[in-house]
JSON list of C-alpha atoms in Angstrom, two decimals:
[
{"chain": "J", "resi": 8, "resn": "UNK", "atom": "CA", "xyz": [119.10, 90.87, 101.72]},
{"chain": "J", "resi": 9, "resn": "UNK", "atom": "CA", "xyz": [115.34, 90.80, 101.17]},
{"chain": "J", "resi": 10, "resn": "UNK", "atom": "CA", "xyz": [113.51, 87.52, 101.59]},
{"chain": "J", "resi": 11, "resn": "UNK", "atom": "CA", "xyz": [109.85, 86.45, 101.40]},
{"chain": "J", "resi": 12, "resn": "UNK", "atom": "CA", "xyz": [108.42, 83.14, 102.39]},
{"chain": "J", "resi": 13, "resn": "UNK", "atom": "CA", "xyz": [105.24, 81.10, 101.88]},
{"chain": "J", "resi": 14, "resn": "UNK", "atom": "CA", "xyz": [103.54, 79.63, 98.85]},
{"chain": "J", "resi": 15, "resn": "UNK", "atom": "CA", "xyz": [101.29, 82.53, 97.94]},
{"chain": "J", "resi": 16, "resn": "UNK", "atom": "CA", "xyz": [103.92, 85.29, 98.39]},
{"chain": "J", "resi": 17, "resn": "UNK", "atom": "CA", "xyz": [106.60, 83.51, 96.32]},
{"chain": "J", "resi": 18, "resn": "UNK", "atom": "CA", "xyz": [104.01, 82.42, 93.67]},
{"chain": "J", "resi": 19, "resn": "UNK", "atom": "CA", "xyz": [102.80, 86.04, 93.36]},
{"chain": "J", "resi": 20, "resn": "UNK", "atom": "CA", "xyz": [106.35, 87.42, 93.27]},
{"chain": "J", "resi": 21, "resn": "UNK", "atom": "CA", "xyz": [107.11, 85.15, 90.32]},
{"chain": "J", "resi": 22, "resn": "UNK", "atom": "CA", "xyz": [103.84, 86.06, 88.59]},
{"chain": "J", "resi": 23, "resn": "UNK", "atom": "CA", "xyz": [104.34, 89.80, 89.12]},
{"chain": "J", "resi": 24, "resn": "UNK", "atom": "CA", "xyz": [107.50, 89.71, 87.02]},
{"chain": "J", "resi": 25, "resn": "UNK", "atom": "CA", "xyz": [109.24, 92.57, 88.87]},
{"chain": "J", "resi": 26, "resn": "UNK", "atom": "CA", "xyz": [112.44, 90.53, 88.94]},
{"chain": "J", "resi": 27, "resn": "UNK", "atom": "CA", "xyz": [115.14, 90.66, 91.58]},
{"chain": "J", "resi": 28, "resn": "UNK", "atom": "CA", "xyz": [114.82, 87.05, 92.84]},
{"chain": "J", "resi": 29, "resn": "UNK", "atom": "CA", "xyz": [118.25, 85.59, 93.01]},
{"chain": "J", "resi": 30, "resn": "UNK", "atom": "CA", "xyz": [117.47, 82.20, 94.53]},
{"chain": "J", "resi": 31, "resn": "UNK", "atom": "CA", "xyz": [114.56, 80.14, 95.74]},
{"chain": "J", "resi": 32, "resn": "UNK", "atom": "CA", "xyz": [114.97, 77.60, 98.53]},
{"chain": "J", "resi": 33, "resn": "UNK", "atom": "CA", "xyz": [112.54, 74.64, 98.41]},
{"chain": "J", "resi": 34, "resn": "UNK", "atom": "CA", "xyz": [111.90, 71.99, 101.06]},
{"chain": "J", "resi": 35, "resn": "UNK", "atom": "CA", "xyz": [113.59, 68.68, 100.29]},
{"chain": "J", "resi": 36, "resn": "UNK", "atom": "CA", "xyz": [110.90, 66.83, 102.25]},
{"chain": "J", "resi": 37, "resn": "UNK", "atom": "CA", "xyz": [107.63, 68.58, 101.48]},
{"chain": "J", "resi": 38, "resn": "UNK", "atom": "CA", "xyz": [106.48, 68.49, 97.89]},
{"chain": "J", "resi": 39, "resn": "UNK", "atom": "CA", "xyz": [103.05, 69.29, 96.49]},
{"chain": "J", "resi": 40, "resn": "UNK", "atom": "CA", "xyz": [101.50, 70.84, 93.38]},
{"chain": "J", "resi": 41, "resn": "UNK", "atom": "CA", "xyz": [101.99, 74.39, 94.61]},
{"chain": "J", "resi": 42, "resn": "UNK", "atom": "CA", "xyz": [105.69, 73.89, 95.32]},
{"chain": "J", "resi": 43, "resn": "UNK", "atom": "CA", "xyz": [106.18, 72.05, 92.01]},
{"chain": "J", "resi": 44, "resn": "UNK", "atom": "CA", "xyz": [104.53, 75.05, 90.21]},
{"chain": "J", "resi": 45, "resn": "UNK", "atom": "CA", "xyz": [106.99, 77.36, 91.94]},
{"chain": "J", "resi": 46, "resn": "UNK", "atom": "CA", "xyz": [109.91, 75.27, 90.78]},
{"chain": "J", "resi": 47, "resn": "UNK", "atom": "CA", "xyz": [108.64, 75.29, 87.20]},
{"chain": "J", "resi": 48, "resn": "UNK", "atom": "CA", "xyz": [108.04, 79.05, 87.19]},
{"chain": "J", "resi": 49, "resn": "UNK", "atom": "CA", "xyz": [111.48, 79.67, 88.68]},
{"chain": "J", "resi": 50, "resn": "UNK", "atom": "CA", "xyz": [113.19, 77.43, 86.18]},
{"chain": "J", "resi": 51, "resn": "UNK", "atom": "CA", "xyz": [111.43, 79.11, 83.23]},
{"chain": "J", "resi": 52, "resn": "UNK", "atom": "CA", "xyz": [112.68, 82.44, 84.61]},
{"chain": "J", "resi": 53, "resn": "UNK", "atom": "CA", "xyz": [116.19, 81.07, 84.99]},
{"chain": "J", "resi": 54, "resn": "UNK", "atom": "CA", "xyz": [116.10, 81.55, 88.75]},
{"chain": "J", "resi": 55, "resn": "UNK", "atom": "CA", "xyz": [118.30, 79.24, 90.83]},
{"chain": "J", "resi": 56, "resn": "UNK", "atom": "CA", "xyz": [116.37, 76.71, 92.90]},
{"chain": "J", "resi": 57, "resn": "UNK", "atom": "CA", "xyz": [118.06, 75.04, 95.87]},
{"chain": "J", "resi": 58, "resn": "UNK", "atom": "CA", "xyz": [116.79, 72.24, 98.05]},
{"chain": "J", "resi": 59, "resn": "UNK", "atom": "CA", "xyz": [116.90, 72.92, 101.74]},
{"chain": "J", "resi": 60, "resn": "UNK", "atom": "CA", "xyz": [116.04, 71.21, 105.00]},
{"chain": "J", "resi": 61, "resn": "UNK", "atom": "CA", "xyz": [113.60, 72.50, 107.61]},
{"chain": "J", "resi": 62, "resn": "UNK", "atom": "CA", "xyz": [116.31, 74.06, 109.76]},
{"chain": "J", "resi": 63, "resn": "UNK", "atom": "CA", "xyz": [117.78, 76.05, 106.87]},
{"chain": "J", "resi": 64, "resn": "UNK", "atom": "CA", "xyz": [114.37, 77.27, 105.75]},
{"chain": "J", "resi": 65, "resn": "UNK", "atom": "CA", "xyz": [113.54, 78.40, 109.28]},
{"chain": "J", "resi": 66, "resn": "UNK", "atom": "CA", "xyz": [116.87, 80.24, 109.50]},
{"chain": "J", "resi": 67, "resn": "UNK", "atom": "CA", "xyz": [116.19, 82.06, 106.21]},
{"chain": "J", "resi": 68, "resn": "UNK", "atom": "CA", "xyz": [112.56, 82.92, 106.97]},
{"chain": "J", "resi": 69, "resn": "UNK", "atom": "CA", "xyz": [112.95, 83.56, 110.66]},
{"chain": "J", "resi": 70, "resn": "UNK", "atom": "CA", "xyz": [109.77, 81.56, 111.30]},
{"chain": "J", "resi": 71, "resn": "UNK", "atom": "CA", "xyz": [108.44, 78.01, 110.98]},
{"chain": "J", "resi": 72, "resn": "UNK", "atom": "CA", "xyz": [105.57, 79.29, 108.90]},
{"chain": "J", "resi": 73, "resn": "UNK", "atom": "CA", "xyz": [107.49, 79.23, 105.60]},
{"chain": "J", "resi": 74, "resn": "UNK", "atom": "CA", "xyz": [105.37, 76.49, 103.99]},
{"chain": "J", "resi": 75, "resn": "UNK", "atom": "CA", "xyz": [108.46, 74.91, 102.47]},
{"chain": "J", "resi": 76, "resn": "UNK", "atom": "CA", "xyz": [109.65, 77.83, 100.28]},
{"chain": "J", "resi": 77, "resn": "UNK", "atom": "CA", "xyz": [111.77, 80.94, 100.76]},
{"chain": "J", "resi": 78, "resn": "UNK", "atom": "CA", "xyz": [112.78, 83.40, 97.99]},
{"chain": "J", "resi": 79, "resn": "UNK", "atom": "CA", "xyz": [115.88, 85.52, 98.28]},
{"chain": "J", "resi": 80, "resn": "UNK", "atom": "CA", "xyz": [116.09, 88.83, 96.41]},
{"chain": "J", "resi": 81, "resn": "UNK", "atom": "CA", "xyz": [119.13, 90.79, 95.17]},
{"chain": "J", "resi": 82, "resn": "UNK", "atom": "CA", "xyz": [117.89, 94.08, 96.52]},
{"chain": "J", "resi": 83, "resn": "UNK", "atom": "CA", "xyz": [115.32, 95.66, 98.82]},
{"chain": "J", "resi": 84, "resn": "UNK", "atom": "CA", "xyz": [111.63, 96.07, 98.27]},
{"chain": "J", "resi": 85, "resn": "UNK", "atom": "CA", "xyz": [110.99, 98.29, 95.21]},
{"chain": "J", "resi": 86, "resn": "UNK", "atom": "CA", "xyz": [109.01, 101.19, 96.73]},
{"chain": "J", "resi": 87, "resn": "UNK", "atom": "CA", "xyz": [107.78, 103.59, 94.12]},
{"chain": "J", "resi": 88, "resn": "UNK", "atom": "CA", "xyz": [107.23, 107.36, 94.21]},
{"chain": "J", "resi": 89, "resn": "UNK", "atom": "CA", "xyz": [103.90, 109.16, 94.47]},
{"chain": "J", "resi": 90, "resn": "UNK", "atom": "CA", "xyz": [104.32, 110.20, 90.77]},
{"chain": "J", "resi": 91, "resn": "UNK", "atom": "CA", "xyz": [104.31, 106.51, 89.87]},
{"chain": "J", "resi": 92, "resn": "UNK", "atom": "CA", "xyz": [100.93, 106.05, 91.48]},
{"chain": "J", "resi": 93, "resn": "UNK", "atom": "CA", "xyz": [99.58, 109.18, 89.80]},
{"chain": "J", "resi": 94, "resn": "UNK", "atom": "CA", "xyz": [100.89, 107.88, 86.43]},
{"chain": "J", "resi": 95, "resn": "UNK", "atom": "CA", "xyz": [99.30, 104.50, 87.05]},
{"chain": "J", "resi": 96, "resn": "UNK", "atom": "CA", "xyz": [95.97, 106.15, 87.75]},
{"chain": "J", "resi": 97, "resn": "UNK", "atom": "CA", "xyz": [96.17, 108.44, 84.68]},
{"chain": "J", "resi": 98, "resn": "UNK", "atom": "CA", "xyz": [97.16, 105.48, 82.43]},
{"chain": "J", "resi": 99, "resn": "UNK", "atom": "CA", "xyz": [94.12, 103.50, 83.63]},
{"chain": "J", "resi": 100, "resn": "UNK", "atom": "CA", "xyz": [91.74, 106.15, 82.18]},
{"chain": "J", "resi": 101, "resn": "UNK", "atom": "CA", "xyz": [89.56, 105.71, 85.23]},
{"chain": "J", "resi": 102, "resn": "UNK", "atom": "CA", "xyz": [88.93, 107.85, 88.38]},
{"chain": "J", "resi": 103, "resn": "UNK", "atom": "CA", "xyz": [91.61, 107.79, 91.02]},
{"chain": "J", "resi": 104, "resn": "UNK", "atom": "CA", "xyz": [91.47, 105.21, 93.83]},
{"chain": "J", "resi": 105, "resn": "UNK", "atom": "CA", "xyz": [94.29, 105.45, 96.29]},
{"chain": "J", "resi": 106, "resn": "UNK", "atom": "CA", "xyz": [94.84, 104.17, 99.84]},
{"chain": "J", "resi": 107, "resn": "UNK", "atom": "CA", "xyz": [96.80, 106.23, 102.36]},
{"chain": "J", "resi": 108, "resn": "UNK", "atom": "CA", "xyz": [97.96, 104.60, 105.62]},
{"chain": "J", "resi": 109, "resn": "UNK", "atom": "CA", "xyz": [98.75, 107.05, 108.37]},
{"chain": "J", "resi": 110, "resn": "UNK", "atom": "CA", "xyz": [101.28, 105.26, 110.67]},
{"chain": "J", "resi": 111, "resn": "UNK", "atom": "CA", "xyz": [99.82, 101.75, 110.55]},
{"chain": "J", "resi": 112, "resn": "UNK", "atom": "CA", "xyz": [102.30, 99.83, 112.70]},
{"chain": "J", "resi": 113, "resn": "UNK", "atom": "CA", "xyz": [101.04, 96.25, 112.83]},
{"chain": "J", "resi": 114, "resn": "UNK", "atom": "CA", "xyz": [102.47, 94.10, 110.09]},
{"chain": "J", "resi": 115, "resn": "UNK", "atom": "CA", "xyz": [99.34, 91.96, 109.85]},
{"chain": "J", "resi": 116, "resn": "UNK", "atom": "CA", "xyz": [97.09, 95.01, 109.47]},
{"chain": "J", "resi": 117, "resn": "UNK", "atom": "CA", "xyz": [99.44, 96.53, 106.93]},
{"chain": "J", "resi": 118, "resn": "UNK", "atom": "CA", "xyz": [99.60, 93.35, 104.81]},
{"chain": "J", "resi": 119, "resn": "UNK", "atom": "CA", "xyz": [95.84, 92.85, 105.02]},
{"chain": "J", "resi": 120, "resn": "UNK", "atom": "CA", "xyz": [95.20, 96.44, 103.91]},
{"chain": "J", "resi": 121, "resn": "UNK", "atom": "CA", "xyz": [97.54, 96.10, 100.92]},
{"chain": "J", "resi": 122, "resn": "UNK", "atom": "CA", "xyz": [95.76, 92.88, 100.00]},
{"chain": "J", "resi": 123, "resn": "UNK", "atom": "CA", "xyz": [92.31, 94.55, 100.28]},
{"chain": "J", "resi": 124, "resn": "UNK", "atom": "CA", "xyz": [93.56, 97.58, 98.23]},
{"chain": "J", "resi": 125, "resn": "UNK", "atom": "CA", "xyz": [94.84, 95.31, 95.49]},
{"chain": "J", "resi": 126, "resn": "UNK", "atom": "CA", "xyz": [91.62, 93.22, 95.41]},
{"chain": "J", "resi": 127, "resn": "UNK", "atom": "CA", "xyz": [89.51, 96.38, 95.32]},
{"chain": "J", "resi": 128, "resn": "UNK", "atom": "CA", "xyz": [91.43, 97.71, 92.36]},
{"chain": "J", "resi": 129, "resn": "UNK", "atom": "CA", "xyz": [93.25, 100.61, 94.02]},
{"chain": "J", "resi": 130, "resn": "UNK", "atom": "CA", "xyz": [96.00, 102.42, 91.97]},
{"chain": "J", "resi": 131, "resn": "UNK", "atom": "CA", "xyz": [98.41, 102.28, 94.82]},
{"chain": "J", "resi": 132, "resn": "UNK", "atom": "CA", "xyz": [99.15, 102.65, 98.52]},
{"chain": "J", "resi": 133, "resn": "UNK", "atom": "CA", "xyz": [101.01, 105.44, 100.25]},
{"chain": "J", "resi": 134, "resn": "UNK", "atom": "CA", "xyz": [102.80, 105.05, 103.60]},
{"chain": "J", "resi": 135, "resn": "UNK", "atom": "CA", "xyz": [105.05, 107.31, 105.66]},
{"chain": "J", "resi": 136, "resn": "UNK", "atom": "CA", "xyz": [108.70, 106.41, 105.92]},
{"chain": "J", "resi": 137, "resn": "UNK", "atom": "CA", "xyz": [108.80, 106.80, 109.71]},
{"chain": "J", "resi": 138, "resn": "UNK", "atom": "CA", "xyz": [106.63, 105.53, 112.56]},
{"chain": "J", "resi": 139, "resn": "UNK", "atom": "CA", "xyz": [104.91, 102.94, 110.36]},
{"chain": "J", "resi": 140, "resn": "UNK", "atom": "CA", "xyz": [105.27, 99.36, 109.34]},
{"chain": "J", "resi": 141, "resn": "UNK", "atom": "CA", "xyz": [107.34, 98.79, 106.23]},
{"chain": "J", "resi": 142, "resn": "UNK", "atom": "CA", "xyz": [107.24, 95.94, 103.73]},
{"chain": "J", "resi": 143, "resn": "UNK", "atom": "CA", "xyz": [108.78, 92.99, 105.57]},
{"chain": "J", "resi": 144, "resn": "UNK", "atom": "CA", "xyz": [108.53, 89.26, 105.03]},
{"chain": "J", "resi": 145, "resn": "UNK", "atom": "CA", "xyz": [105.67, 89.12, 107.55]},
{"chain": "J", "resi": 146, "resn": "UNK", "atom": "CA", "xyz": [103.81, 91.91, 105.73]},
{"chain": "J", "resi": 147, "resn": "UNK", "atom": "CA", "xyz": [104.23, 90.10, 102.37]},
{"chain": "J", "resi": 148, "resn": "UNK", "atom": "CA", "xyz": [102.89, 86.90, 103.93]},
{"chain": "J", "resi": 149, "resn": "UNK", "atom": "CA", "xyz": [99.92, 88.76, 105.44]},
{"chain": "J", "resi": 150, "resn": "UNK", "atom": "CA", "xyz": [99.15, 90.31, 102.08]},
{"chain": "J", "resi": 151, "resn": "UNK", "atom": "CA", "xyz": [99.18, 86.86, 100.38]},
{"chain": "J", "resi": 152, "resn": "UNK", "atom": "CA", "xyz": [101.68, 88.33, 97.99]},
{"chain": "J", "resi": 153, "resn": "UNK", "atom": "CA", "xyz": [99.64, 91.44, 97.07]},
{"chain": "J", "resi": 154, "resn": "UNK", "atom": "CA", "xyz": [102.67, 93.61, 97.91]},
{"chain": "J", "resi": 155, "resn": "UNK", "atom": "CA", "xyz": [104.38, 92.13, 94.81]},
{"chain": "J", "resi": 156, "resn": "UNK", "atom": "CA", "xyz": [101.60, 93.43, 92.48]},
{"chain": "J", "resi": 157, "resn": "UNK", "atom": "CA", "xyz": [100.82, 96.72, 94.22]},
{"chain": "J", "resi": 158, "resn": "UNK", "atom": "CA", "xyz": [102.48, 100.10, 93.88]},
{"chain": "J", "resi": 159, "resn": "UNK", "atom": "CA", "xyz": [103.54, 101.22, 97.36]},
{"chain": "J", "resi": 160, "resn": "UNK", "atom": "CA", "xyz": [104.97, 104.67, 97.76]},
{"chain": "J", "resi": 161, "resn": "UNK", "atom": "CA", "xyz": [107.00, 105.47, 100.85]},
{"chain": "J", "resi": 162, "resn": "UNK", "atom": "CA", "xyz": [107.19, 109.22, 101.54]},
{"chain": "J", "resi": 163, "resn": "UNK", "atom": "CA", "xyz": [109.03, 111.40, 103.97]},
{"chain": "J", "resi": 164, "resn": "UNK", "atom": "CA", "xyz": [106.10, 113.83, 104.53]},
{"chain": "J", "resi": 165, "resn": "UNK", "atom": "CA", "xyz": [102.63, 112.27, 104.31]},
{"chain": "J", "resi": 166, "resn": "UNK", "atom": "CA", "xyz": [100.91, 115.67, 104.40]},
{"chain": "J", "resi": 167, "resn": "UNK", "atom": "CA", "xyz": [102.88, 116.87, 101.44]},
{"chain": "J", "resi": 168, "resn": "UNK", "atom": "CA", "xyz": [101.93, 113.73, 99.53]},
{"chain": "J", "resi": 169, "resn": "UNK", "atom": "CA", "xyz": [98.27, 114.37, 100.29]},
{"chain": "J", "resi": 170, "resn": "UNK", "atom": "CA", "xyz": [98.55, 117.94, 99.00]},
{"chain": "J", "resi": 171, "resn": "UNK", "atom": "CA", "xyz": [100.19, 116.59, 95.86]},
{"chain": "J", "resi": 172, "resn": "UNK", "atom": "CA", "xyz": [97.15, 114.41, 95.27]},
{"chain": "J", "resi": 173, "resn": "UNK", "atom": "CA", "xyz": [94.89, 117.37, 95.86]},
{"chain": "J", "resi": 174, "resn": "UNK", "atom": "CA", "xyz": [96.77, 119.27, 93.22]},
{"chain": "J", "resi": 175, "resn": "UNK", "atom": "CA", "xyz": [95.81, 116.43, 90.87]},
{"chain": "J", "resi": 176, "resn": "UNK", "atom": "CA", "xyz": [92.16, 116.87, 91.74]},
{"chain": "J", "resi": 177, "resn": "UNK", "atom": "CA", "xyz": [91.89, 113.96, 94.18]},
{"chain": "J", "resi": 178, "resn": "UNK", "atom": "CA", "xyz": [89.46, 114.28, 97.09]},
{"chain": "J", "resi": 179, "resn": "UNK", "atom": "CA", "xyz": [90.64, 113.00, 100.49]},
{"chain": "J", "resi": 180, "resn": "UNK", "atom": "CA", "xyz": [88.37, 110.88, 102.66]},
{"chain": "J", "resi": 181, "resn": "UNK", "atom": "CA", "xyz": [89.40, 110.04, 106.18]},
{"chain": "J", "resi": 182, "resn": "UNK", "atom": "CA", "xyz": [87.87, 107.08, 107.97]},
{"chain": "J", "resi": 183, "resn": "UNK", "atom": "CA", "xyz": [87.37, 107.16, 111.74]},
{"chain": "J", "resi": 184, "resn": "UNK", "atom": "CA", "xyz": [84.71, 105.76, 114.09]},
{"chain": "J", "resi": 185, "resn": "UNK", "atom": "CA", "xyz": [84.09, 109.16, 115.72]},
{"chain": "J", "resi": 186, "resn": "UNK", "atom": "CA", "xyz": [82.88, 110.92, 112.58]},
{"chain": "J", "resi": 187, "resn": "UNK", "atom": "CA", "xyz": [79.14, 111.49, 112.23]},
{"chain": "J", "resi": 188, "resn": "UNK", "atom": "CA", "xyz": [78.70, 111.15, 108.49]},
{"chain": "J", "resi": 189, "resn": "UNK", "atom": "CA", "xyz": [78.86, 107.58, 107.27]},
{"chain": "J", "resi": 190, "resn": "UNK", "atom": "CA", "xyz": [80.65, 106.19, 104.31]},
{"chain": "J", "resi": 191, "resn": "UNK", "atom": "CA", "xyz": [77.30, 104.92, 102.98]},
{"chain": "J", "resi": 192, "resn": "UNK", "atom": "CA", "xyz": [75.74, 108.36, 102.62]},
{"chain": "J", "resi": 193, "resn": "UNK", "atom": "CA", "xyz": [78.82, 110.07, 101.12]},
{"chain": "J", "resi": 194, "resn": "UNK", "atom": "CA", "xyz": [79.58, 110.17, 97.41]},
{"chain": "J", "resi": 195, "resn": "UNK", "atom": "CA", "xyz": [83.00, 108.61, 96.98]},
{"chain": "J", "resi": 196, "resn": "UNK", "atom": "CA", "xyz": [82.75, 107.57, 93.28]},
{"chain": "J", "resi": 197, "resn": "UNK", "atom": "CA", "xyz": [85.07, 110.21, 91.94]},
{"chain": "J", "resi": 198, "resn": "UNK", "atom": "CA", "xyz": [88.81, 110.76, 92.31]},
{"chain": "J", "resi": 199, "resn": "UNK", "atom": "CA", "xyz": [89.28, 109.51, 95.84]},
{"chain": "J", "resi": 200, "resn": "UNK", "atom": "CA", "xyz": [92.06, 108.75, 98.30]},
{"chain": "J", "resi": 201, "resn": "UNK", "atom": "CA", "xyz": [91.05, 106.97, 101.51]},
{"chain": "J", "resi": 202, "resn": "UNK", "atom": "CA", "xyz": [93.01, 107.51, 104.72]},
{"chain": "J", "resi": 203, "resn": "UNK", "atom": "CA", "xyz": [93.15, 104.89, 107.45]},
{"chain": "J", "resi": 204, "resn": "UNK", "atom": "CA", "xyz": [94.72, 106.06, 110.67]},
{"chain": "J", "resi": 205, "resn": "UNK", "atom": "CA", "xyz": [96.90, 104.12, 113.16]},
{"chain": "J", "resi": 206, "resn": "UNK", "atom": "CA", "xyz": [95.51, 101.33, 115.26]},
{"chain": "J", "resi": 207, "resn": "UNK", "atom": "CA", "xyz": [95.66, 103.24, 118.52]},
{"chain": "J", "resi": 208, "resn": "UNK", "atom": "CA", "xyz": [95.06, 106.93, 117.91]},
{"chain": "J", "resi": 209, "resn": "UNK", "atom": "CA", "xyz": [93.69, 107.11, 114.37]},
{"chain": "J", "resi": 210, "resn": "UNK", "atom": "CA", "xyz": [94.79, 109.86, 112.05]},
{"chain": "J", "resi": 211, "resn": "UNK", "atom": "CA", "xyz": [97.22, 112.51, 113.22]},
{"chain": "J", "resi": 212, "resn": "UNK", "atom": "CA", "xyz": [95.77, 115.97, 113.68]},
{"chain": "J", "resi": 213, "resn": "UNK", "atom": "CA", "xyz": [97.49, 117.62, 110.66]},
{"chain": "J", "resi": 214, "resn": "UNK", "atom": "CA", "xyz": [96.51, 114.65, 108.45]},
{"chain": "J", "resi": 215, "resn": "UNK", "atom": "CA", "xyz": [92.93, 114.85, 109.66]},
{"chain": "J", "resi": 216, "resn": "UNK", "atom": "CA", "xyz": [92.84, 118.55, 108.70]},
{"chain": "J", "resi": 217, "resn": "UNK", "atom": "CA", "xyz": [93.62, 117.67, 105.09]},
{"chain": "J", "resi": 218, "resn": "UNK", "atom": "CA", "xyz": [90.47, 115.52, 104.78]},
{"chain": "J", "resi": 219, "resn": "UNK", "atom": "CA", "xyz": [87.74, 116.77, 102.44]},
{"chain": "J", "resi": 220, "resn": "UNK", "atom": "CA", "xyz": [85.40, 114.11, 103.81]},
{"chain": "J", "resi": 221, "resn": "UNK", "atom": "CA", "xyz": [85.39, 112.78, 107.34]},
{"chain": "J", "resi": 222, "resn": "UNK", "atom": "CA", "xyz": [83.35, 109.58, 107.43]},
{"chain": "J", "resi": 223, "resn": "UNK", "atom": "CA", "xyz": [82.70, 106.60, 109.62]},
{"chain": "J", "resi": 224, "resn": "UNK", "atom": "CA", "xyz": [81.48, 103.01, 109.24]},
{"chain": "J", "resi": 225, "resn": "UNK", "atom": "CA", "xyz": [78.23, 102.52, 111.20]},
{"chain": "J", "resi": 226, "resn": "UNK", "atom": "CA", "xyz": [78.31, 99.82, 113.83]},
{"chain": "J", "resi": 227, "resn": "UNK", "atom": "CA", "xyz": [75.27, 97.78, 114.84]},
{"chain": "J", "resi": 228, "resn": "UNK", "atom": "CA", "xyz": [76.69, 95.29, 117.37]},
{"chain": "J", "resi": 229, "resn": "UNK", "atom": "CA", "xyz": [77.73, 95.57, 120.96]},
{"chain": "J", "resi": 230, "resn": "UNK", "atom": "CA", "xyz": [81.34, 95.89, 119.94]},
{"chain": "J", "resi": 231, "resn": "UNK", "atom": "CA", "xyz": [81.59, 99.36, 118.43]},
{"chain": "J", "resi": 232, "resn": "UNK", "atom": "CA", "xyz": [84.91, 99.18, 116.63]},
{"chain": "J", "resi": 233, "resn": "UNK", "atom": "CA", "xyz": [86.88, 97.24, 114.07]},
{"chain": "J", "resi": 234, "resn": "UNK", "atom": "CA", "xyz": [90.62, 97.04, 113.64]},
{"chain": "J", "resi": 235, "resn": "UNK", "atom": "CA", "xyz": [92.33, 99.06, 110.97]},
{"chain": "J", "resi": 236, "resn": "UNK", "atom": "CA", "xyz": [92.46, 96.22, 108.43]},
{"chain": "J", "resi": 237, "resn": "UNK", "atom": "CA", "xyz": [88.78, 95.37, 108.83]},
{"chain": "J", "resi": 238, "resn": "UNK", "atom": "CA", "xyz": [87.68, 99.03, 108.60]},
{"chain": "J", "resi": 239, "resn": "UNK", "atom": "CA", "xyz": [89.97, 99.58, 105.63]},
{"chain": "J", "resi": 240, "resn": "UNK", "atom": "CA", "xyz": [88.57, 96.60, 103.75]},
{"chain": "J", "resi": 241, "resn": "UNK", "atom": "CA", "xyz": [84.98, 97.71, 104.34]},
{"chain": "J", "resi": 242, "resn": "UNK", "atom": "CA", "xyz": [85.78, 101.26, 103.14]},
{"chain": "J", "resi": 243, "resn": "UNK", "atom": "CA", "xyz": [87.77, 100.13, 100.12]},
{"chain": "J", "resi": 244, "resn": "UNK", "atom": "CA", "xyz": [84.99, 97.90, 98.82]},
{"chain": "J", "resi": 245, "resn": "UNK", "atom": "CA", "xyz": [82.34, 100.53, 99.46]},
{"chain": "J", "resi": 246, "resn": "UNK", "atom": "CA", "xyz": [84.32, 102.84, 97.28]},
{"chain": "J", "resi": 247, "resn": "UNK", "atom": "CA", "xyz": [84.69, 100.12, 94.71]},
{"chain": "J", "resi": 248, "resn": "UNK", "atom": "CA", "xyz": [80.91, 99.54, 94.77]},
{"chain": "J", "resi": 249, "resn": "UNK", "atom": "CA", "xyz": [80.19, 103.21, 94.28]},
{"chain": "J", "resi": 250, "resn": "UNK", "atom": "CA", "xyz": [82.67, 103.49, 91.43]},
{"chain": "J", "resi": 251, "resn": "UNK", "atom": "CA", "xyz": [81.25, 100.40, 89.66]},
{"chain": "J", "resi": 252, "resn": "UNK", "atom": "CA", "xyz": [77.70, 101.71, 90.10]},
{"chain": "J", "resi": 253, "resn": "UNK", "atom": "CA", "xyz": [78.70, 105.04, 88.56]},
{"chain": "J", "resi": 254, "resn": "UNK", "atom": "CA", "xyz": [80.42, 103.32, 85.63]},
{"chain": "J", "resi": 255, "resn": "UNK", "atom": "CA", "xyz": [77.35, 101.15, 84.96]},
{"chain": "J", "resi": 256, "resn": "UNK", "atom": "CA", "xyz": [75.03, 104.12, 85.18]},
{"chain": "J", "resi": 257, "resn": "UNK", "atom": "CA", "xyz": [77.12, 106.13, 82.74]},
{"chain": "J", "resi": 258, "resn": "UNK", "atom": "CA", "xyz": [77.43, 103.17, 80.40]},
{"chain": "J", "resi": 259, "resn": "UNK", "atom": "CA", "xyz": [73.65, 102.84, 80.35]},
{"chain": "J", "resi": 260, "resn": "UNK", "atom": "CA", "xyz": [73.14, 106.54, 79.80]},
{"chain": "J", "resi": 261, "resn": "UNK", "atom": "CA", "xyz": [71.18, 106.90, 83.03]}
]
């Protein structure tokens, strides 16, 4: 049984329209505009809504941070295949923009990275099946529901997935603090997939070898590192900036 909890995650799951929600449990004590909107959306979608006390909500969510709402799904999270992400990119008519996470293990970082990828307009996110965080209720909460709108491919062999993207003409850019060239003096406005490595050791050696670009984010303060989610967000929006600048330049004929 898959569950998600929290106002934003449940709201976004309903808005995404992927289906699969079998029942929504709502606090019998706490009511506000956000919860009322969830009840209306669920009712219009013919989803069962059940009132529940604080103890029941905590049991379902596994945490007290449920914000008065828990959604129960019929199946598991709908991971897609890498071909779905490629198709999504092709259908957009724009240059590729994909995020690859190499063994990110912290649920908060994973959720934040999915949120940043969605907000930056990425075509999808690719993660390995093993040795990495998967889409859990905590990840959905950390993503503010972005997991419900984002294509997330879970692959057995991440290196093979990268090679598949290369076959499609996608350039691979790995982000690590130790690299000399910075993201700001590297052209990343074409078909690009960004790789963010694990919190402790960064990218694995064989994954690093697949990178066409090896770039860093320059640091100016006394603390010379950011966590994976922060670095990923900076990198994603720098790519977004470059892509938008190129689009504007081409539209203006410059």
